[in-house]
Amino acid sequence: EIVLTQSPGTLSLSPGERATLSCRASQSVSSSYLAWYQQKPGQAPRLLIYGASSRATGIPDRFSGSGSGTDFTLTISRLEPEDFAVYYCQQYSRSPSTFGGGTKVEIK
Amino acid sequence: EVQLLESGGGLVQPGGSLRLSCAASGSTFSSYAMSWVRQAPGKGLEWVSGISVGGSTYYADSVKGRFAISRDNSKNTLYLQMNSLRAEDTAVYYCAKAYDTLTAYLFDYWGQGTPVPVSS
């Protein structure tokens, strides 16, 4: 199975700052089948990015994804108060689909 | 707008059984693959099981032989039969809808989750 490692575990930033989250895969993720989800406490995950760089419906353009192969990045250009949450990457190219351990973006 | 509503969770003893349901509305349920994803307390997400449009089923190794996924398209409902439950199955269980017909494990809609604590 493909193991996804996210870093850092926690990111402490202030509103307005730029957030850069990393996701590294143990094997190449074919067709860039890599997604990013946002999860807030007590809520279900929300799809942000799919295909490594395509924004899901209704997702603001301050969220962007990049990368290919084994290295992927989620960037939040300017943090809004509602962006403080946990972010998960997921590969859906090969069964079983797997998720990374998550990065918590917290208010500094 | 697609809505997914899980039910059936609750406290169960180790070795016990439980059946989860997920009622779907707002989309053509029969046209999409569906999955169950779980999240242990304070932990990350784990894909548990999936079912294709045609009814083919898939399982994580951790639940293979103990859990069974099924769907009733006439009722727009997804099920997860969980047997021989263990403490490590304790989690919130989410049902999730596939984004499109080509990507069975990309999830664009999720239910609110149903908690399943396994404890004596």
GROMACS .gro file of C-alpha atoms in nm:
model
  228
    1GLU     CA    1   0.000   0.000   0.000
    2ILE     CA    2   0.110   0.358  -0.062
    3VAL     CA    3   0.209   0.536   0.259
    4LEU     CA    4   0.158   0.913   0.268
    5THR     CA    5   0.367   1.120   0.507
    6GLN     CA    6   0.253   1.473   0.581
    7SER     CA    7   0.470   1.747   0.723
    8PRO     CA    8   0.481   1.938   0.939
    9GLY     CA    9   0.251   1.782   1.194
   10THR     CA   10   0.147   2.125   1.317
   11LEU     CA   11   0.181   2.465   1.152
   12SER     CA   12   0.141   2.773   1.373
   13LEU     CA   13   0.062   3.081   1.168
   14SER     CA   14  -0.127   3.408   1.188
   15PRO     CA   15  -0.423   3.513   0.971
   16GLY     CA   16  -0.299   3.662   0.646
   17GLU     CA   17   0.012   3.447   0.636
   18ARG     CA   18   0.094   3.185   0.374
   19ALA     CA   19   0.069   2.815   0.462
   20THR     CA   20   0.266   2.546   0.283
   21LEU     CA   21   0.178   2.183   0.359
   22SER     CA   22   0.370   1.884   0.229
   23CYS     CA   23   0.262   1.530   0.141
   24ARG     CA   24   0.519   1.268   0.039
   25ALA     CA   25   0.424   0.928  -0.100
   26SER     CA   26   0.620   0.604  -0.055
   27GLN     CA   27   0.559   0.522  -0.424
   28SER     CA   28   0.472   0.731  -0.725
   29VAL     CA   29   0.105   0.835  -0.733
   30SER     CA   30  -0.004   0.764  -1.088
   31SER     CA   31  -0.208   1.015  -1.286
   32SER     CA   32  -0.156   1.259  -0.999
   33TYR     CA   33  -0.451   1.099  -0.821
   34LEU     CA   34  -0.380   1.300  -0.509
   35ALA     CA   35  -0.646   1.490  -0.314
   36TRP     CA   36  -0.650   1.727  -0.019
   37TYR     CA   37  -0.928   1.752   0.241
   38GLN     CA   38  -0.997   2.000   0.518
   39GLN     CA   39  -1.150   1.886   0.846
   40LYS     CA   40  -1.273   2.103   1.130
   41PRO     CA   41  -1.353   1.968   1.480
   42GLY     CA   42  -1.674   1.768   1.487
   43GLN     CA   43  -1.719   1.788   1.112
   44ALA     CA   44  -1.673   1.556   0.818
   45PRO     CA   45  -1.381   1.609   0.581
   46ARG     CA   46  -1.434   1.851   0.292
   47LEU     CA   47  -1.277   1.799  -0.049
   48LEU     CA   48  -1.051   2.089  -0.144
   49ILE     CA   49  -0.820   1.969  -0.422
   50TYR     CA   50  -0.821   1.668  -0.654
   51GLY     CA   51  -0.592   1.558  -0.934
   52ALA     CA   52  -0.313   1.725  -0.735
   53SER     CA   53  -0.406   2.075  -0.853
   54SER     CA   54  -0.777   2.107  -0.940
   55ARG     CA   55  -0.998   2.292  -0.695
   56ALA     CA   56  -1.325   2.130  -0.600
   57THR     CA   57  -1.650   2.316  -0.651
   58GLY     CA   58  -1.683   2.623  -0.432
   59ILE     CA   59  -1.326   2.620  -0.302
   60PRO     CA   60  -1.168   2.969  -0.287
   61ASP     CA   61  -0.870   3.036  -0.511
   62ARG     CA   62  -0.644   3.102  -0.212
   63PHE     CA   63  -0.617   2.722  -0.197
   64SER     CA   64  -0.384   2.567  -0.453
   65GLY     CA   65  -0.223   2.229  -0.502
   66SER     CA   66   0.087   2.124  -0.688
   67GLY     CA   67   0.325   1.835  -0.733
   68SER     CA   68   0.355   1.500  -0.905
   69GLY     CA   69   0.509   1.160  -0.856
   70THR     CA   70   0.588   1.136  -0.486
   71ASP     CA   71   0.591   1.498  -0.371
   72PHE     CA   72   0.283   1.715  -0.337
   73THR     CA   73   0.207   2.052  -0.179
   74LEU     CA   74  -0.103   2.235  -0.061
   75THR     CA   75  -0.064   2.612  -0.039
   76ILE     CA   76  -0.302   2.853   0.128
   77SER     CA   77  -0.194   3.193  -0.001
   78ARG     CA   78  -0.342   3.405   0.278
   79LEU     CA   79  -0.493   3.238   0.579
   80GLU     CA   80  -0.846   3.337   0.670
   81PRO     CA   81  -0.984   3.267   1.020
   82GLU     CA   82  -1.196   2.981   0.884
   83ASP     CA   83  -0.889   2.805   0.738
   84PHE     CA   84  -0.753   2.694   1.074
   85ALA     CA   85  -0.820   2.322   1.064
   86VAL     CA   86  -0.659   1.984   0.996
   87TYR     CA   87  -0.564   1.899   0.638
   88TYR     CA   88  -0.528   1.550   0.497
   89CYS     CA   89  -0.382   1.431   0.171
   90GLN     CA   90  -0.517   1.115   0.006
   91GLN     CA   91  -0.405   0.900  -0.284
   92TYR     CA   92  -0.680   0.737  -0.484
   93SER     CA   93  -0.472   0.588  -0.765
   94ARG     CA   94  -0.424   0.247  -0.614
   95SER     CA   95  -0.628   0.028  -0.383
   96PRO     CA   96  -0.637   0.056  -0.091
   97SER     CA   97  -0.681   0.430  -0.099
   98THR     CA   98  -0.473   0.580   0.180
   99PHE     CA   99  -0.462   0.907   0.373
  100GLY     CA  100  -0.175   1.095   0.528
  101GLY     CA  101  -0.161   1.152   0.901
  102GLY     CA  102  -0.272   1.514   0.872
  103THR     CA  103  -0.131   1.862   0.928
  104LYS     CA  104  -0.296   2.085   1.184
  105VAL     CA  105  -0.291   2.453   1.095
  106GLU     CA  106  -0.336   2.646   1.417
  107ILE     CA  107  -0.351   3.012   1.508
  108LYS     CA  108  -0.021   3.147   1.631
  109GLU     CA  109  -2.722   1.905  -0.318
  110VAL     CA  110  -2.628   1.555  -0.213
  111GLN     CA  111  -2.701   1.456   0.144
  112LEU     CA  112  -2.575   1.146   0.321
  113LEU     CA  113  -2.714   1.049   0.659
  114GLU     CA  114  -2.559   0.768   0.860
  115SER     CA  115  -2.732   0.578   1.137
  116GLY     CA  116  -2.689   0.263   1.341
  117GLY     CA  117  -2.385   0.351   1.547
  118GLY     CA  118  -2.364   0.296   1.919
  119LEU     CA  119  -2.185   0.121   2.200
  120VAL     CA  120  -2.111  -0.246   2.131
  121GLN     CA  121  -1.914  -0.505   2.323
  122PRO     CA  122  -1.602  -0.670   2.183
  123GLY     CA  123  -1.706  -0.962   1.965
  124GLY     CA  124  -2.043  -0.804   1.895
  125SER     CA  125  -2.207  -0.695   1.571
  126LEU     CA  126  -2.357  -0.377   1.437
  127ARG     CA  127  -2.509  -0.266   1.107
  128LEU     CA  128  -2.457   0.088   0.985
  129SER     CA  129  -2.680   0.253   0.728
  130CYS     CA  130  -2.626   0.555   0.507
  131ALA     CA  131  -2.930   0.710   0.340
  132ALA     CA  132  -2.855   0.916   0.031
  133SER     CA  133  -3.060   1.189  -0.130
  134GLY     CA  134  -3.012   1.451  -0.399
  135SER     CA  135  -2.825   1.239  -0.651
  136THR     CA  136  -2.862   0.926  -0.857
  137PHE     CA  137  -2.737   0.693  -0.587
  138SER     CA  138  -2.709   0.395  -0.818
  139SER     CA  139  -2.467   0.580  -1.049
  140TYR     CA  140  -2.184   0.619  -0.799
  141ALA     CA  141  -1.946   0.402  -0.607
  142MET     CA  142  -1.968   0.445  -0.232
  143SER     CA  143  -1.730   0.387   0.057
  144TRP     CA  144  -1.703   0.380   0.432
  145VAL     CA  145  -1.417   0.573   0.593
  146ARG     CA  146  -1.348   0.572   0.966
  147GLN     CA  147  -1.164   0.794   1.210
  148ALA     CA  148  -1.049   0.667   1.548
  149PRO     CA  149  -1.062   0.920   1.834
  150GLY     CA  150  -0.795   1.184   1.782
  151LYS     CA  151  -0.655   1.001   1.479
  152GLY     CA  152  -0.654   1.032   1.102
  153LEU     CA  153  -0.876   0.892   0.830
  154GLU     CA  154  -0.881   0.528   0.724
  155TRP     CA  155  -1.064   0.389   0.422
  156VAL     CA  156  -1.254   0.080   0.533
  157SER     CA  157  -1.461  -0.055   0.247
  158GLY     CA  158  -1.602   0.034  -0.093
  159ILE     CA  159  -1.868  -0.088  -0.332
  160SER     CA  160  -1.883  -0.026  -0.704
  161VAL     CA  161  -2.184   0.063  -0.914
  162GLY     CA  162  -2.205  -0.299  -1.018
  163GLY     CA  163  -2.185  -0.427  -0.662
  164SER     CA  164  -1.820  -0.536  -0.648
  165THR     CA  165  -1.689  -0.501  -0.295
  166TYR     CA  166  -1.350  -0.406  -0.155
  167TYR     CA  167  -1.208  -0.406   0.197
  168ALA     CA  168  -0.912  -0.286   0.395
  169ASP     CA  169  -0.706  -0.576   0.528
  170SER     CA  170  -0.791  -0.470   0.883
  171VAL     CA  171  -1.161  -0.555   0.836
  172LYS     CA  172  -1.155  -0.822   0.566
  173GLY     CA  173  -1.362  -1.124   0.668
  174ARG     CA  174  -1.539  -0.933   0.948
  175PHE     CA  175  -1.716  -0.646   0.769
  176ALA     CA  176  -1.953  -0.661   0.471
  177ILE     CA  177  -2.059  -0.367   0.259
  178SER     CA  178  -2.377  -0.368   0.053
  179ARG     CA  179  -2.613  -0.130  -0.119
  180ASP     CA  180  -2.985  -0.118  -0.193
  181ASN     CA  181  -3.034   0.111  -0.490
  182SER     CA  182  -3.413   0.093  -0.457
  183LYS     CA  183  -3.379   0.250  -0.113
  184ASN     CA  184  -3.083   0.477  -0.193
  185THR     CA  185  -2.907   0.323   0.104
  186LEU     CA  186  -2.557   0.196   0.177
  187TYR     CA  187  -2.487  -0.054   0.454
  188LEU     CA  188  -2.193  -0.180   0.655
  189GLN     CA  189  -2.239  -0.502   0.850
  190MET     CA  190  -1.970  -0.520   1.117
  191ASN     CA  191  -1.909  -0.850   1.295
  192SER     CA  192  -1.651  -0.968   1.548
  193LEU     CA  193  -1.589  -0.612   1.653
  194ARG     CA  194  -1.267  -0.525   1.833
  195ALA     CA  195  -1.162  -0.233   2.048
  196GLU     CA  196  -0.948  -0.106   1.761
  197ASP     CA  197  -1.262  -0.069   1.547
  198THR     CA  198  -1.370   0.215   1.775
  199ALA     CA  199  -1.415   0.516   1.549
  200VAL     CA  200  -1.654   0.756   1.384
  201TYR     CA  201  -1.772   0.592   1.063
  202TYR     CA  202  -1.841   0.811   0.762
  203CYS     CA  203  -2.008   0.713   0.438
  204ALA     CA  204  -1.867   0.890   0.135
  205LYS     CA  205  -1.973   0.926  -0.227
  206ALA     CA  206  -1.736   0.888  -0.520
  207TYR     CA  207  -1.666   1.208  -0.712
  208ASP     CA  208  -1.743   1.052  -1.050
  209THR     CA  209  -1.767   0.722  -1.230
  210LEU     CA  210  -1.393   0.703  -1.297
  211THR     CA  211  -1.253   0.774  -0.953
  212ALA     CA  212  -1.416   0.543  -0.702
  213TYR     CA  213  -1.205   0.657  -0.407
  214LEU     CA  214  -1.215   1.034  -0.451
  215PHE     CA  215  -1.492   1.155  -0.220
  216ASP     CA  216  -1.689   1.473  -0.285
  217TYR     CA  217  -1.968   1.423  -0.033
  218TRP     CA  218  -1.950   1.282   0.318
  219GLY     CA  219  -2.207   1.205   0.582
  220GLN     CA  220  -2.188   1.359   0.928
  221GLY     CA  221  -2.053   1.034   1.074
  222THR     CA  222  -2.185   0.785   1.327
  223PRO     CA  223  -1.977   0.687   1.633
  224VAL     CA  224  -1.905   0.324   1.709
  225PRO     CA  225  -1.741   0.271   2.048
  226VAL     CA  226  -1.639  -0.090   2.109
  227SER     CA  227  -1.599  -0.152   2.479
  228SER     CA  228  -1.705  -0.386   2.754
   0.00000   0.00000   0.00000
